[in-house]
Short mmCIF file of C-alpha atoms in Angstrom, two decimals:
data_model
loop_
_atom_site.label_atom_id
_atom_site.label_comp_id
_atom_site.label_asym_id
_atom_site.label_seq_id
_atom_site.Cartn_x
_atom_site.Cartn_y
_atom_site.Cartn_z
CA UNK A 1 37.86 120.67 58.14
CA UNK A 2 40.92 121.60 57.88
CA UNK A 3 44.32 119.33 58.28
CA UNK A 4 46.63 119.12 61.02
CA UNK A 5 50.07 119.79 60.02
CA UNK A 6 51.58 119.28 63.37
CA UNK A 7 52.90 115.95 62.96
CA UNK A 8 56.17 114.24 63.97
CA UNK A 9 56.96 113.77 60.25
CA UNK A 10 56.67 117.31 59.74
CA UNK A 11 57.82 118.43 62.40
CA UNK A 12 61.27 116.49 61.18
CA UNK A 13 61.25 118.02 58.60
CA UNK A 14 61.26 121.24 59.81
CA UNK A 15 64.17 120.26 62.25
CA UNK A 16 65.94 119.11 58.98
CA UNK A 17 65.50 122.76 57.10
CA UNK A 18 67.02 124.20 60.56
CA UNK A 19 69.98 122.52 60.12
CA UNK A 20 70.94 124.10 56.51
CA UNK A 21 73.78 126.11 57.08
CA UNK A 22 73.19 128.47 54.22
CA UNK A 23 71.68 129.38 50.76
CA UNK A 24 74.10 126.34 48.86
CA UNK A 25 72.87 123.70 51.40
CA UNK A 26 69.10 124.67 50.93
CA UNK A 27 69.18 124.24 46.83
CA UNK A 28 71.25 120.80 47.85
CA UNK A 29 68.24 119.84 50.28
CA UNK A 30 65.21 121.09 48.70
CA UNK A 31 66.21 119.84 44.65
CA UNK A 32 66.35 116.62 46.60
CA UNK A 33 62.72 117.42 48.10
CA UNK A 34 60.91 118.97 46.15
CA UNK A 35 60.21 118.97 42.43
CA UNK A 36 61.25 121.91 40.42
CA UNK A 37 57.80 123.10 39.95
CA UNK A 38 56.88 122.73 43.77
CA UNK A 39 60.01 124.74 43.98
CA UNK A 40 59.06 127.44 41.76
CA UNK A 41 55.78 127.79 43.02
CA UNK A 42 56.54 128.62 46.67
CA UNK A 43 59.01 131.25 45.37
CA UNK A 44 56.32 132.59 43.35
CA UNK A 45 53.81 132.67 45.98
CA UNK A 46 56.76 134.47 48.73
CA UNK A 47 57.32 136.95 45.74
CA UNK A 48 53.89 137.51 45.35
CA UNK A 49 53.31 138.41 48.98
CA UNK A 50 56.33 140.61 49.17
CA UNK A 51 54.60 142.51 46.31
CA UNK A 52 51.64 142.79 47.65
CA UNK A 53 53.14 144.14 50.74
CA UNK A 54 54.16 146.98 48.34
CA UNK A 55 50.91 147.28 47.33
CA UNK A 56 50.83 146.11 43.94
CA UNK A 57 48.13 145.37 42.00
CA UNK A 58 46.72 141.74 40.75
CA UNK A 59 48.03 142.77 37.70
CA UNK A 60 51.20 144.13 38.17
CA UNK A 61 51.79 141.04 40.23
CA UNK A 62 50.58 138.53 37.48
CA UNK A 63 52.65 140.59 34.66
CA UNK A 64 55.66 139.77 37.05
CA UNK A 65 55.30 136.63 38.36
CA UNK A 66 53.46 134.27 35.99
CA UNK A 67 50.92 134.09 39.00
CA UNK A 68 47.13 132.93 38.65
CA UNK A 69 44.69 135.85 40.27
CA UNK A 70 43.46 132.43 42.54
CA UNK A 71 47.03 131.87 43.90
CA UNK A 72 47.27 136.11 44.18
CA UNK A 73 44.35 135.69 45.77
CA UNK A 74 45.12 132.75 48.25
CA UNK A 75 48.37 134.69 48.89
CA UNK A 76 46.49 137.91 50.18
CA UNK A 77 44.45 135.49 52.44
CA UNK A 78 47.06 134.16 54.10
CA UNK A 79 48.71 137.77 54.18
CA UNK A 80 45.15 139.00 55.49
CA UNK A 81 43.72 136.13 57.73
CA UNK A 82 47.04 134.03 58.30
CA UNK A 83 49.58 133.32 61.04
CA UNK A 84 51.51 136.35 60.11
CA UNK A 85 54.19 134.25 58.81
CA UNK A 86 55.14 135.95 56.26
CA UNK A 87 55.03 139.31 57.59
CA UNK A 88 57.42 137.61 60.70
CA UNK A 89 60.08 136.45 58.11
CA UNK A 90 60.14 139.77 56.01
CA UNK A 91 60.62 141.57 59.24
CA UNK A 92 63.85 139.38 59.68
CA UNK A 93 64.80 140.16 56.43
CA UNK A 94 64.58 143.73 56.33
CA UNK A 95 66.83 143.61 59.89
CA UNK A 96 69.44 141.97 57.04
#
């Protein structure tokens, strides 16, 4: 079973990464909240899916990144079978 993430504590802290103003105030807020690897790792797993929206391969994508073929993998699930999350923000990007 899986875990709810709608909580008020989340939910808080999404309303505090809405408030960053811009790229300066996010590496402020989030060396603060995360650890540098927990940093690291969900850039690795956004560049991962934006190569594997330009259909890369596992390998090319590993080479790059430094990324496991399970998190690759996990990636292309949520990419597949998620909330289209990603696809929504790199639609906003590319209107950039």
């Amino acid at each position: 079973m899986s875990k709810n993430i709608h909580t008020e504590a989340v939910d808080q802290l999404f309303e505090a990464i809405l408030c960053l103003k811009n790229r300066e105030e996010c590496y402020t807020f989030f060396e603060d909240v995360c650890t540098i690897n927990e940093l690291l790792s969900l850039s690795q797993r956004f560049e991962v899916a934006k190569m594997l929206r330009e259909k890369k391969t596992y390998l090319e994508i590993s080479e790059k990144t430094g990324a496991s073929t399970a998190t690759i993998s996990r990636v292309n699930r949520s990419l597949t079978y998620g909330n289209d999350g990603y696809e929504m923000v790199f639609k906003r990007l590319e209107k950039e």
